[in-house]
Amino acid sequence: MESKDTAGEVRILQPLPGRTGDESQTFDLRLARLLRLLGTEVAPGADYQGAARWEVHKAVAGRSDLPEEYFEALLEAAVHDPNPSFNRRFVEPALLAFGQRRVRLALLGYLRTGTDPERAGAARAWYWTALSVGDGRNGAAADEGGSIRDTWYETALREFVANADLDVRRCILPGLPLVPRAYPAELHGLVEAAVAIARSHPDEYIRHRAEIQVGL
């Protein structure tokens, strides 16, 4: 993945590392719940998760008329999916059927009150909420004015500074502005604290991201 700084220099962004803990069983349980809602099954096997993701994709892709009970099941699967790319197969159907605003509020809830694996998963899933906005059957579809986005930034900033969990910090950082102008004046001290933590962190990925993002 590439990023260009203001001088036109191309910098290579390291891919997000895998999670430090094994959450496969937890994710499998969420997949099983979703498959039951869809009325389909996937045989256990070496690629159970890949096959289950594909079955979900076939059943819900492009549908704006999903039943209400699908919302929580899709978001749970997105948050617990260990893959930061394939989780979009759960996020995008939720966006189309239920709208950006509702999806973002749910992910913000995970970030505020979830377990550390859920906080990390919510940050992974948040990335996809900026790419497309569905019609949304329930209330406003879009995060109008970016109000939820701004609340996410503040919450994520506070979580990054206060929570030393490695996965949480790794997953929050790529979507976290590290420049004071992105925040109100009362949060500038927290921005400085976040930059100091990231730049001196023992994890190479976090240090690498900090050097890229501070200059953006």
mmCIF file with all atom_site columns, C-alpha atoms in Angstrom:
data_model
loop_
_atom_site.group_PDB
_atom_site.id
_atom_site.type_symbol
_atom_site.label_atom_id
_atom_site.label_alt_id
_atom_site.label_comp_id
_atom_site.label_asym_id
_atom_site.label_entity_id
_atom_site.label_seq_id
_atom_site.pdbx_PDB_ins_code
_atom_site.Cartn_x
_atom_site.Cartn_y
_atom_site.Cartn_z
_atom_site.occupancy
_atom_site.B_iso_or_equiv
_atom_site.pdbx_formal_charge
_atom_site.auth_seq_id
_atom_site.auth_comp_id
_atom_site.auth_asym_id
_atom_site.auth_atom_id
_atom_site.pdbx_PDB_model_num
ATOM 1   C CA . MET A 1 1   ? 0.000   0.000   0.000  1.00 0.00 ? 1   MET A CA 1
ATOM 2   C CA . GLU A 1 2   ? 1.366   3.439   -0.905 1.00 0.00 ? 2   GLU A CA 1
ATOM 3   C CA . SER A 1 3   ? 0.976   6.921   0.536  1.00 0.00 ? 3   SER A CA 1
ATOM 4   C CA . LYS A 1 4   ? 2.280   10.189  -0.947 1.00 0.00 ? 4   LYS A CA 1
ATOM 5   C CA . ASP A 1 5   ? 3.498   12.979  1.306  1.00 0.00 ? 5   ASP A CA 1
ATOM 6   C CA . THR A 1 6   ? 3.262   16.651  0.449  1.00 0.00 ? 6   THR A CA 1
ATOM 7   C CA . ALA A 1 7   ? 6.575   16.574  -1.412 1.00 0.00 ? 7   ALA A CA 1
ATOM 8   C CA . GLY A 1 8   ? 5.377   13.799  -3.673 1.00 0.00 ? 8   GLY A CA 1
ATOM 9   C CA . GLU A 1 9   ? 7.575   11.150  -2.075 1.00 0.00 ? 9   GLU A CA 1
ATOM 10  C CA . VAL A 1 10  ? 6.013   7.708   -2.159 1.00 0.00 ? 10  VAL A CA 1
ATOM 11  C CA . ARG A 1 11  ? 6.021   5.917   1.179  1.00 0.00 ? 11  ARG A CA 1
ATOM 12  C CA . ILE A 1 12  ? 5.175   2.248   1.565  1.00 0.00 ? 12  ILE A CA 1
ATOM 13  C CA . LEU A 1 13  ? 2.660   1.495   4.319  1.00 0.00 ? 13  LEU A CA 1
ATOM 14  C CA . GLN A 1 14  ? 3.161   -1.788  6.109  1.00 0.00 ? 14  GLN A CA 1
ATOM 15  C CA . PRO A 1 15  ? 0.108   -4.062  6.130  1.00 0.00 ? 15  PRO A CA 1
ATOM 16  C CA . LEU A 1 16  ? -1.797  -4.349  9.382  1.00 0.00 ? 16  LEU A CA 1
ATOM 17  C CA . PRO A 1 17  ? -0.319  -7.283  11.330 1.00 0.00 ? 17  PRO A CA 1
ATOM 18  C CA . GLY A 1 18  ? -2.453  -10.221 12.383 1.00 0.00 ? 18  GLY A CA 1
ATOM 19  C CA . ARG A 1 19  ? -4.075  -10.213 15.778 1.00 0.00 ? 19  ARG A CA 1
ATOM 20  C CA . THR A 1 20  ? -1.962  -11.284 18.732 1.00 0.00 ? 20  THR A CA 1
ATOM 21  C CA . GLY A 1 21  ? -4.736  -13.521 20.078 1.00 0.00 ? 21  GLY A CA 1
ATOM 22  C CA . ASP A 1 22  ? -6.640  -16.318 18.349 1.00 0.00 ? 22  ASP A CA 1
ATOM 23  C CA . GLU A 1 23  ? -10.274 -15.255 17.991 1.00 0.00 ? 23  GLU A CA 1
ATOM 24  C CA . SER A 1 24  ? -11.154 -17.888 15.377 1.00 0.00 ? 24  SER A CA 1
ATOM 25  C CA . GLN A 1 25  ? -13.611 -19.780 17.562 1.00 0.00 ? 25  GLN A CA 1
ATOM 26  C CA . THR A 1 26  ? -15.453 -16.591 18.499 1.00 0.00 ? 26  THR A CA 1
ATOM 27  C CA . PHE A 1 27  ? -15.704 -15.592 14.841 1.00 0.00 ? 27  PHE A CA 1
ATOM 28  C CA . ASP A 1 28  ? -16.926 -19.068 13.881 1.00 0.00 ? 28  ASP A CA 1
ATOM 29  C CA . LEU A 1 29  ? -19.805 -18.719 16.357 1.00 0.00 ? 29  LEU A CA 1
ATOM 30  C CA . ARG A 1 30  ? -20.824 -15.403 14.756 1.00 0.00 ? 30  ARG A CA 1
ATOM 31  C CA . LEU A 1 31  ? -20.640 -16.946 11.309 1.00 0.00 ? 31  LEU A CA 1
ATOM 32  C CA . ALA A 1 32  ? -22.806 -19.865 12.427 1.00 0.00 ? 32  ALA A CA 1
ATOM 33  C CA . ARG A 1 33  ? -25.454 -17.459 13.742 1.00 0.00 ? 33  ARG A CA 1
ATOM 34  C CA . LEU A 1 34  ? -25.483 -15.546 10.472 1.00 0.00 ? 34  LEU A CA 1
ATOM 35  C CA . LEU A 1 35  ? -25.693 -18.711 8.403  1.00 0.00 ? 35  LEU A CA 1
ATOM 36  C CA . ARG A 1 36  ? -28.680 -19.884 10.464 1.00 0.00 ? 36  ARG A CA 1
ATOM 37  C CA . LEU A 1 37  ? -30.462 -16.610 9.705  1.00 0.00 ? 37  LEU A CA 1
ATOM 38  C CA . LEU A 1 38  ? -29.765 -17.161 6.023  1.00 0.00 ? 38  LEU A CA 1
ATOM 39  C CA . GLY A 1 39  ? -31.015 -20.736 6.198  1.00 0.00 ? 39  GLY A CA 1
ATOM 40  C CA . THR A 1 40  ? -27.823 -22.217 4.827  1.00 0.00 ? 40  THR A CA 1
ATOM 41  C CA . GLU A 1 41  ? -24.962 -24.362 6.096  1.00 0.00 ? 41  GLU A CA 1
ATOM 42  C CA . VAL A 1 42  ? -21.241 -24.675 5.475  1.00 0.00 ? 42  VAL A CA 1
ATOM 43  C CA . ALA A 1 43  ? -19.470 -27.942 6.175  1.00 0.00 ? 43  ALA A CA 1
ATOM 44  C CA . PRO A 1 44  ? -16.616 -27.758 8.674  1.00 0.00 ? 44  PRO A CA 1
ATOM 45  C CA . GLY A 1 45  ? -13.222 -27.766 7.016  1.00 0.00 ? 45  GLY A CA 1
ATOM 46  C CA . ALA A 1 46  ? -9.905  -26.055 6.581  1.00 0.00 ? 46  ALA A CA 1
ATOM 47  C CA . ASP A 1 47  ? -11.478 -23.064 4.813  1.00 0.00 ? 47  ASP A CA 1
ATOM 48  C CA . TYR A 1 48  ? -14.706 -22.859 6.784  1.00 0.00 ? 48  TYR A CA 1
ATOM 49  C CA . GLN A 1 49  ? -14.408 -19.114 7.301  1.00 0.00 ? 49  GLN A CA 1
ATOM 50  C CA . GLY A 1 50  ? -13.728 -18.379 3.641  1.00 0.00 ? 50  GLY A CA 1
ATOM 51  C CA . ALA A 1 51  ? -16.618 -20.577 2.516  1.00 0.00 ? 51  ALA A CA 1
ATOM 52  C CA . ALA A 1 52  ? -18.957 -19.032 5.077  1.00 0.00 ? 52  ALA A CA 1
ATOM 53  C CA . ARG A 1 53  ? -18.031 -15.492 4.026  1.00 0.00 ? 53  ARG A CA 1
ATOM 54  C CA . TRP A 1 54  ? -18.804 -16.414 0.437  1.00 0.00 ? 54  TRP A CA 1
ATOM 55  C CA . GLU A 1 55  ? -22.204 -17.887 1.331  1.00 0.00 ? 55  GLU A CA 1
ATOM 56  C CA . VAL A 1 56  ? -23.093 -14.707 3.201  1.00 0.00 ? 56  VAL A CA 1
ATOM 57  C CA . HIS A 1 57  ? -21.933 -12.577 0.280  1.00 0.00 ? 57  HIS A CA 1
ATOM 58  C CA . LYS A 1 58  ? -24.080 -14.514 -2.185 1.00 0.00 ? 58  LYS A CA 1
ATOM 59  C CA . ALA A 1 59  ? -27.137 -14.187 0.042  1.00 0.00 ? 59  ALA A CA 1
ATOM 60  C CA . VAL A 1 60  ? -27.009 -10.510 0.998  1.00 0.00 ? 60  VAL A CA 1
ATOM 61  C CA . ALA A 1 61  ? -24.877 -8.590  -1.535 1.00 0.00 ? 61  ALA A CA 1
ATOM 62  C CA . GLY A 1 62  ? -26.818 -5.772  -3.197 1.00 0.00 ? 62  GLY A CA 1
ATOM 63  C CA . ARG A 1 63  ? -29.915 -6.177  -1.010 1.00 0.00 ? 63  ARG A CA 1
ATOM 64  C CA . SER A 1 64  ? -31.427 -3.128  0.663  1.00 0.00 ? 64  SER A CA 1
ATOM 65  C CA . ASP A 1 65  ? -34.344 -5.074  2.152  1.00 0.00 ? 65  ASP A CA 1
ATOM 66  C CA . LEU A 1 66  ? -32.600 -7.170  4.801  1.00 0.00 ? 66  LEU A CA 1
ATOM 67  C CA . PRO A 1 67  ? -34.688 -8.148  7.850  1.00 0.00 ? 67  PRO A CA 1
ATOM 68  C CA . GLU A 1 68  ? -33.986 -6.278  11.077 1.00 0.00 ? 68  GLU A CA 1
ATOM 69  C CA . GLU A 1 69  ? -32.399 -9.276  12.787 1.00 0.00 ? 69  GLU A CA 1
ATOM 70  C CA . TYR A 1 70  ? -29.619 -9.278  10.192 1.00 0.00 ? 70  TYR A CA 1
ATOM 71  C CA . PHE A 1 71  ? -28.218 -5.971  11.471 1.00 0.00 ? 71  PHE A CA 1
ATOM 72  C CA . GLU A 1 72  ? -26.742 -7.229  14.726 1.00 0.00 ? 72  GLU A CA 1
ATOM 73  C CA . ALA A 1 73  ? -25.583 -10.497 13.145 1.00 0.00 ? 73  ALA A CA 1
ATOM 74  C CA . LEU A 1 74  ? -23.734 -8.712  10.335 1.00 0.00 ? 74  LEU A CA 1
ATOM 75  C CA . LEU A 1 75  ? -22.069 -6.237  12.703 1.00 0.00 ? 75  LEU A CA 1
ATOM 76  C CA . GLU A 1 76  ? -21.013 -8.975  15.111 1.00 0.00 ? 76  GLU A CA 1
ATOM 77  C CA . ALA A 1 77  ? -19.427 -10.906 12.256 1.00 0.00 ? 77  ALA A CA 1
ATOM 78  C CA . ALA A 1 78  ? -17.681 -7.776  10.966 1.00 0.00 ? 78  ALA A CA 1
ATOM 79  C CA . VAL A 1 79  ? -16.268 -6.931  14.391 1.00 0.00 ? 79  VAL A CA 1
ATOM 80  C CA . HIS A 1 80  ? -15.045 -10.450 15.114 1.00 0.00 ? 80  HIS A CA 1
ATOM 81  C CA . ASP A 1 81  ? -13.638 -11.165 11.642 1.00 0.00 ? 81  ASP A CA 1
ATOM 82  C CA . PRO A 1 82  ? -9.841  -11.355 12.070 1.00 0.00 ? 82  PRO A CA 1
ATOM 83  C CA . ASN A 1 83  ? -9.242  -10.330 8.461  1.00 0.00 ? 83  ASN A CA 1
ATOM 84  C CA . PRO A 1 84  ? -9.165  -6.542  7.899  1.00 0.00 ? 84  PRO A CA 1
ATOM 85  C CA . SER A 1 85  ? -10.071 -6.955  4.225  1.00 0.00 ? 85  SER A CA 1
ATOM 86  C CA . PHE A 1 86  ? -12.714 -9.668  4.176  1.00 0.00 ? 86  PHE A CA 1
ATOM 87  C CA . ASN A 1 87  ? -14.718 -8.047  6.982  1.00 0.00 ? 87  ASN A CA 1
ATOM 88  C CA . ARG A 1 88  ? -16.101 -5.676  4.344  1.00 0.00 ? 88  ARG A CA 1
ATOM 89  C CA . ARG A 1 89  ? -18.387 -8.513  3.200  1.00 0.00 ? 89  ARG A CA 1
ATOM 90  C CA . PHE A 1 90  ? -20.363 -7.928  6.393  1.00 0.00 ? 90  PHE A CA 1
ATOM 91  C CA . VAL A 1 91  ? -19.993 -4.142  6.616  1.00 0.00 ? 91  VAL A CA 1
ATOM 92  C CA . GLU A 1 92  ? -21.122 -3.274  3.095  1.00 0.00 ? 92  GLU A CA 1
ATOM 93  C CA . PRO A 1 93  ? -24.457 -5.175  3.221  1.00 0.00 ? 93  PRO A CA 1
ATOM 94  C CA . ALA A 1 94  ? -25.202 -3.500  6.558  1.00 0.00 ? 94  ALA A CA 1
ATOM 95  C CA . LEU A 1 95  ? -24.453 -0.088  5.054  1.00 0.00 ? 95  LEU A CA 1
ATOM 96  C CA . LEU A 1 96  ? -26.744 -0.701  2.097  1.00 0.00 ? 96  LEU A CA 1
ATOM 97  C CA . ALA A 1 97  ? -29.651 -2.041  4.130  1.00 0.00 ? 97  ALA A CA 1
ATOM 98  C CA . PHE A 1 98  ? -29.418 0.035   7.310  1.00 0.00 ? 98  PHE A CA 1
ATOM 99  C CA . GLY A 1 99  ? -27.423 3.160   6.424  1.00 0.00 ? 99  GLY A CA 1
ATOM 100 C CA . GLN A 1 100 ? -24.045 4.598   7.338  1.00 0.00 ? 100 GLN A CA 1
ATOM 101 C CA . ARG A 1 101 ? -25.238 6.416   10.435 1.00 0.00 ? 101 ARG A CA 1
ATOM 102 C CA . ARG A 1 102 ? -26.628 3.346   12.160 1.00 0.00 ? 102 ARG A CA 1
ATOM 103 C CA . VAL A 1 103 ? -23.624 1.188   11.289 1.00 0.00 ? 103 VAL A CA 1
ATOM 104 C CA . ARG A 1 104 ? -21.208 3.831   12.556 1.00 0.00 ? 104 ARG A CA 1
ATOM 105 C CA . LEU A 1 105 ? -23.129 4.258   15.800 1.00 0.00 ? 105 LEU A CA 1
ATOM 106 C CA . ALA A 1 106 ? -22.992 0.508   16.396 1.00 0.00 ? 106 ALA A CA 1
ATOM 107 C CA . LEU A 1 107 ? -19.228 0.408   15.813 1.00 0.00 ? 107 LEU A CA 1
ATOM 108 C CA . LEU A 1 108 ? -18.786 3.411   18.097 1.00 0.00 ? 108 LEU A CA 1
ATOM 109 C CA . GLY A 1 109 ? -20.636 1.449   20.777 1.00 0.00 ? 109 GLY A CA 1
ATOM 110 C CA . TYR A 1 110 ? -18.190 -1.429  20.426 1.00 0.00 ? 110 TYR A CA 1
ATOM 111 C CA . LEU A 1 111 ? -15.265 0.976   20.682 1.00 0.00 ? 111 LEU A CA 1
ATOM 112 C CA . ARG A 1 112 ? -16.650 2.510   23.860 1.00 0.00 ? 112 ARG A CA 1
ATOM 113 C CA . THR A 1 113 ? -17.855 -0.537  25.775 1.00 0.00 ? 113 THR A CA 1
ATOM 114 C CA . GLY A 1 114 ? -16.634 -3.682  24.009 1.00 0.00 ? 114 GLY A CA 1
ATOM 115 C CA . THR A 1 115 ? -13.900 -6.082  24.973 1.00 0.00 ? 115 THR A CA 1
ATOM 116 C CA . ASP A 1 116 ? -10.429 -5.310  23.659 1.00 0.00 ? 116 ASP A CA 1
ATOM 117 C CA . PRO A 1 117 ? -10.834 -7.749  20.721 1.00 0.00 ? 117 PRO A CA 1
ATOM 118 C CA . GLU A 1 118 ? -14.170 -6.066  19.923 1.00 0.00 ? 118 GLU A CA 1
ATOM 119 C CA . ARG A 1 119 ? -12.619 -2.610  20.102 1.00 0.00 ? 119 ARG A CA 1
ATOM 120 C CA . ALA A 1 120 ? -9.892  -3.703  17.703 1.00 0.00 ? 120 ALA A CA 1
ATOM 121 C CA . GLY A 1 121 ? -12.452 -5.317  15.401 1.00 0.00 ? 121 GLY A CA 1
ATOM 122 C CA . ALA A 1 122 ? -14.649 -2.238  15.411 1.00 0.00 ? 122 ALA A CA 1
ATOM 123 C CA . ALA A 1 123 ? -11.685 -0.138  14.323 1.00 0.00 ? 123 ALA A CA 1
ATOM 124 C CA . ARG A 1 124 ? -10.957 -2.584  11.506 1.00 0.00 ? 124 ARG A CA 1
ATOM 125 C CA . ALA A 1 125 ? -14.578 -2.474  10.371 1.00 0.00 ? 125 ALA A CA 1
ATOM 126 C CA . TRP A 1 126 ? -14.854 1.330   10.648 1.00 0.00 ? 126 TRP A CA 1
ATOM 127 C CA . TYR A 1 127 ? -12.521 1.745   7.667  1.00 0.00 ? 127 TYR A CA 1
ATOM 128 C CA . TRP A 1 128 ? -15.141 0.391   5.261  1.00 0.00 ? 128 TRP A CA 1
ATOM 129 C CA . THR A 1 129 ? -17.909 2.707   6.473  1.00 0.00 ? 129 THR A CA 1
ATOM 130 C CA . ALA A 1 130 ? -16.374 5.654   4.639  1.00 0.00 ? 130 ALA A CA 1
ATOM 131 C CA . LEU A 1 131 ? -16.370 3.982   1.231  1.00 0.00 ? 131 LEU A CA 1
ATOM 132 C CA . SER A 1 132 ? -20.071 3.701   0.477  1.00 0.00 ? 132 SER A CA 1
ATOM 133 C CA . VAL A 1 133 ? -23.397 4.795   1.909  1.00 0.00 ? 133 VAL A CA 1
ATOM 134 C CA . GLY A 1 134 ? -26.587 2.828   1.486  1.00 0.00 ? 134 GLY A CA 1
ATOM 135 C CA . ASP A 1 135 ? -30.121 4.130   1.273  1.00 0.00 ? 135 ASP A CA 1
ATOM 136 C CA . GLY A 1 136 ? -30.850 3.002   4.798  1.00 0.00 ? 136 GLY A CA 1
ATOM 137 C CA . ARG A 1 137 ? -34.395 2.057   5.730  1.00 0.00 ? 137 ARG A CA 1
ATOM 138 C CA . ASN A 1 138 ? -34.225 3.389   9.280  1.00 0.00 ? 138 ASN A CA 1
ATOM 139 C CA . GLY A 1 139 ? -33.601 7.107   9.701  1.00 0.00 ? 139 GLY A CA 1
ATOM 140 C CA . ALA A 1 140 ? -30.899 9.149   8.008  1.00 0.00 ? 140 ALA A CA 1
ATOM 141 C CA . ALA A 1 141 ? -28.571 7.032   5.932  1.00 0.00 ? 141 ALA A CA 1
ATOM 142 C CA . ALA A 1 142 ? -25.470 9.185   6.085  1.00 0.00 ? 142 ALA A CA 1
ATOM 143 C CA . ASP A 1 143 ? -23.361 10.503  8.925  1.00 0.00 ? 143 ASP A CA 1
ATOM 144 C CA . GLU A 1 144 ? -24.588 14.006  8.143  1.00 0.00 ? 144 GLU A CA 1
ATOM 145 C CA . GLY A 1 145 ? -21.956 16.632  8.816  1.00 0.00 ? 145 GLY A CA 1
ATOM 146 C CA . GLY A 1 146 ? -19.524 13.993  10.007 1.00 0.00 ? 146 GLY A CA 1
ATOM 147 C CA . SER A 1 147 ? -20.778 14.254  13.605 1.00 0.00 ? 147 SER A CA 1
ATOM 148 C CA . ILE A 1 148 ? -20.362 10.555  14.363 1.00 0.00 ? 148 ILE A CA 1
ATOM 149 C CA . ARG A 1 149 ? -17.009 10.538  12.583 1.00 0.00 ? 149 ARG A CA 1
ATOM 150 C CA . ASP A 1 150 ? -15.769 13.353  14.812 1.00 0.00 ? 150 ASP A CA 1
ATOM 151 C CA . THR A 1 151 ? -17.032 11.534  17.903 1.00 0.00 ? 151 THR A CA 1
ATOM 152 C CA . TRP A 1 152 ? -15.245 8.407   16.671 1.00 0.00 ? 152 TRP A CA 1
ATOM 153 C CA . TYR A 1 153 ? -11.990 10.337  16.295 1.00 0.00 ? 153 TYR A CA 1
ATOM 154 C CA . GLU A 1 154 ? -12.191 11.685  19.839 1.00 0.00 ? 154 GLU A CA 1
ATOM 155 C CA . THR A 1 155 ? -13.164 8.313   21.317 1.00 0.00 ? 155 THR A CA 1
ATOM 156 C CA . ALA A 1 156 ? -10.458 6.504   19.350 1.00 0.00 ? 156 ALA A CA 1
ATOM 157 C CA . LEU A 1 157 ? -7.851  9.072   20.388 1.00 0.00 ? 157 LEU A CA 1
ATOM 158 C CA . ARG A 1 158 ? -8.718  8.632   24.060 1.00 0.00 ? 158 ARG A CA 1
ATOM 159 C CA . GLU A 1 159 ? -8.742  4.838   23.676 1.00 0.00 ? 159 GLU A CA 1
ATOM 160 C CA . PHE A 1 160 ? -5.366  4.802   21.926 1.00 0.00 ? 160 PHE A CA 1
ATOM 161 C CA . VAL A 1 161 ? -3.772  6.814   24.729 1.00 0.00 ? 161 VAL A CA 1
ATOM 162 C CA . ALA A 1 162 ? -5.433  4.983   27.621 1.00 0.00 ? 162 ALA A CA 1
ATOM 163 C CA . ASN A 1 163 ? -5.551  1.385   26.374 1.00 0.00 ? 163 ASN A CA 1
ATOM 164 C CA . ALA A 1 164 ? -2.189  -0.374  26.122 1.00 0.00 ? 164 ALA A CA 1
ATOM 165 C CA . ASP A 1 165 ? -3.602  -3.457  24.371 1.00 0.00 ? 165 ASP A CA 1
ATOM 166 C CA . LEU A 1 166 ? -1.427  -4.047  21.300 1.00 0.00 ? 166 LEU A CA 1
ATOM 167 C CA . ASP A 1 167 ? -4.215  -5.081  18.928 1.00 0.00 ? 167 ASP A CA 1
ATOM 168 C CA . VAL A 1 168 ? -6.390  -2.132  19.962 1.00 0.00 ? 168 VAL A CA 1
ATOM 169 C CA . ARG A 1 169 ? -3.586  0.329   19.288 1.00 0.00 ? 169 ARG A CA 1
ATOM 170 C CA . ARG A 1 170 ? -2.583  -1.330  16.006 1.00 0.00 ? 170 ARG A CA 1
ATOM 171 C CA . CYS A 1 171 ? -6.147  -1.286  14.688 1.00 0.00 ? 171 CYS A CA 1
ATOM 172 C CA . ILE A 1 172 ? -7.090  2.204   15.846 1.00 0.00 ? 172 ILE A CA 1
ATOM 173 C CA . LEU A 1 173 ? -3.972  3.944   14.581 1.00 0.00 ? 173 LEU A CA 1
ATOM 174 C CA . PRO A 1 174 ? -4.434  3.689   10.754 1.00 0.00 ? 174 PRO A CA 1
ATOM 175 C CA . GLY A 1 175 ? -7.732  5.576   10.941 1.00 0.00 ? 175 GLY A CA 1
ATOM 176 C CA . LEU A 1 176 ? -6.659  8.076   13.600 1.00 0.00 ? 176 LEU A CA 1
ATOM 177 C CA . PRO A 1 177 ? -5.584  11.580  12.573 1.00 0.00 ? 177 PRO A CA 1
ATOM 178 C CA . LEU A 1 178 ? -2.373  12.502  14.413 1.00 0.00 ? 178 LEU A CA 1
ATOM 179 C CA . VAL A 1 179 ? -2.427  16.224  13.708 1.00 0.00 ? 179 VAL A CA 1
ATOM 180 C CA . PRO A 1 180 ? -3.886  18.799  16.124 1.00 0.00 ? 180 PRO A CA 1
ATOM 181 C CA . ARG A 1 181 ? -5.942  20.537  13.401 1.00 0.00 ? 181 ARG A CA 1
ATOM 182 C CA . ALA A 1 182 ? -8.215  17.489  13.252 1.00 0.00 ? 182 ALA A CA 1
ATOM 183 C CA . TYR A 1 183 ? -9.418  18.090  16.826 1.00 0.00 ? 183 TYR A CA 1
ATOM 184 C CA . PRO A 1 184 ? -10.740 20.919  19.027 1.00 0.00 ? 184 PRO A CA 1
ATOM 185 C CA . ALA A 1 185 ? -8.149  22.773  21.094 1.00 0.00 ? 185 ALA A CA 1
ATOM 186 C CA . GLU A 1 186 ? -8.984  20.909  24.306 1.00 0.00 ? 186 GLU A CA 1
ATOM 187 C CA . LEU A 1 187 ? -7.803  17.644  22.729 1.00 0.00 ? 187 LEU A CA 1
ATOM 188 C CA . HIS A 1 188 ? -4.449  18.876  21.419 1.00 0.00 ? 188 HIS A CA 1
ATOM 189 C CA . GLY A 1 189 ? -2.663  17.608  24.518 1.00 0.00 ? 189 GLY A CA 1
ATOM 190 C CA . LEU A 1 190 ? -4.064  14.126  23.878 1.00 0.00 ? 190 LEU A CA 1
ATOM 191 C CA . VAL A 1 191 ? -2.871  14.289  20.268 1.00 0.00 ? 191 VAL A CA 1
ATOM 192 C CA . GLU A 1 192 ? 0.644   15.049  21.504 1.00 0.00 ? 192 GLU A CA 1
ATOM 193 C CA . ALA A 1 193 ? 0.415   12.156  23.953 1.00 0.00 ? 193 ALA A CA 1
ATOM 194 C CA . ALA A 1 194 ? -0.747  9.790   21.203 1.00 0.00 ? 194 ALA A CA 1
ATOM 195 C CA . VAL A 1 195 ? 2.118   10.830  18.926 1.00 0.00 ? 195 VAL A CA 1
ATOM 196 C CA . ALA A 1 196 ? 4.651   10.322  21.721 1.00 0.00 ? 196 ALA A CA 1
ATOM 197 C CA . ILE A 1 197 ? 3.238   6.858   22.522 1.00 0.00 ? 197 ILE A CA 1
ATOM 198 C CA . ALA A 1 198 ? 3.236   5.800   18.874 1.00 0.00 ? 198 ALA A CA 1
ATOM 199 C CA . ARG A 1 199 ? 6.713   7.081   18.048 1.00 0.00 ? 199 ARG A CA 1
ATOM 200 C CA . SER A 1 200 ? 8.330   5.381   21.041 1.00 0.00 ? 200 SER A CA 1
ATOM 201 C CA . HIS A 1 201 ? 6.230   2.196   20.976 1.00 0.00 ? 201 HIS A CA 1
ATOM 202 C CA . PRO A 1 202 ? 8.119   -1.140  20.970 1.00 0.00 ? 202 PRO A CA 1
ATOM 203 C CA . ASP A 1 203 ? 5.920   -2.393  18.109 1.00 0.00 ? 203 ASP A CA 1
ATOM 204 C CA . GLU A 1 204 ? 7.490   -1.688  14.708 1.00 0.00 ? 204 GLU A CA 1
ATOM 205 C CA . TYR A 1 205 ? 4.147   -1.347  12.930 1.00 0.00 ? 205 TYR A CA 1
ATOM 206 C CA . ILE A 1 206 ? 2.918   1.346   15.331 1.00 0.00 ? 206 ILE A CA 1
ATOM 207 C CA . ARG A 1 207 ? 6.170   3.304   15.051 1.00 0.00 ? 207 ARG A CA 1
ATOM 208 C CA . HIS A 1 208 ? 6.039   3.049   11.242 1.00 0.00 ? 208 HIS A CA 1
ATOM 209 C CA . ARG A 1 209 ? 2.451   4.275   11.053 1.00 0.00 ? 209 ARG A CA 1
ATOM 210 C CA . ALA A 1 210 ? 3.212   7.178   13.362 1.00 0.00 ? 210 ALA A CA 1
ATOM 211 C CA . GLU A 1 211 ? 6.028   8.467   11.177 1.00 0.00 ? 211 GLU A CA 1
ATOM 212 C CA . ILE A 1 212 ? 3.769   8.311   8.122  1.00 0.00 ? 212 ILE A CA 1
ATOM 213 C CA . GLN A 1 213 ? 0.671   9.835   9.725  1.00 0.00 ? 213 GLN A CA 1
ATOM 214 C CA . VAL A 1 214 ? 2.247   12.662  11.666 1.00 0.00 ? 214 VAL A CA 1
ATOM 215 C CA . GLY A 1 215 ? 3.392   14.167  8.378  1.00 0.00 ? 215 GLY A CA 1
ATOM 216 C CA . LEU A 1 216 ? 0.037   13.928  6.619  1.00 0.00 ? 216 LEU A CA 1
#
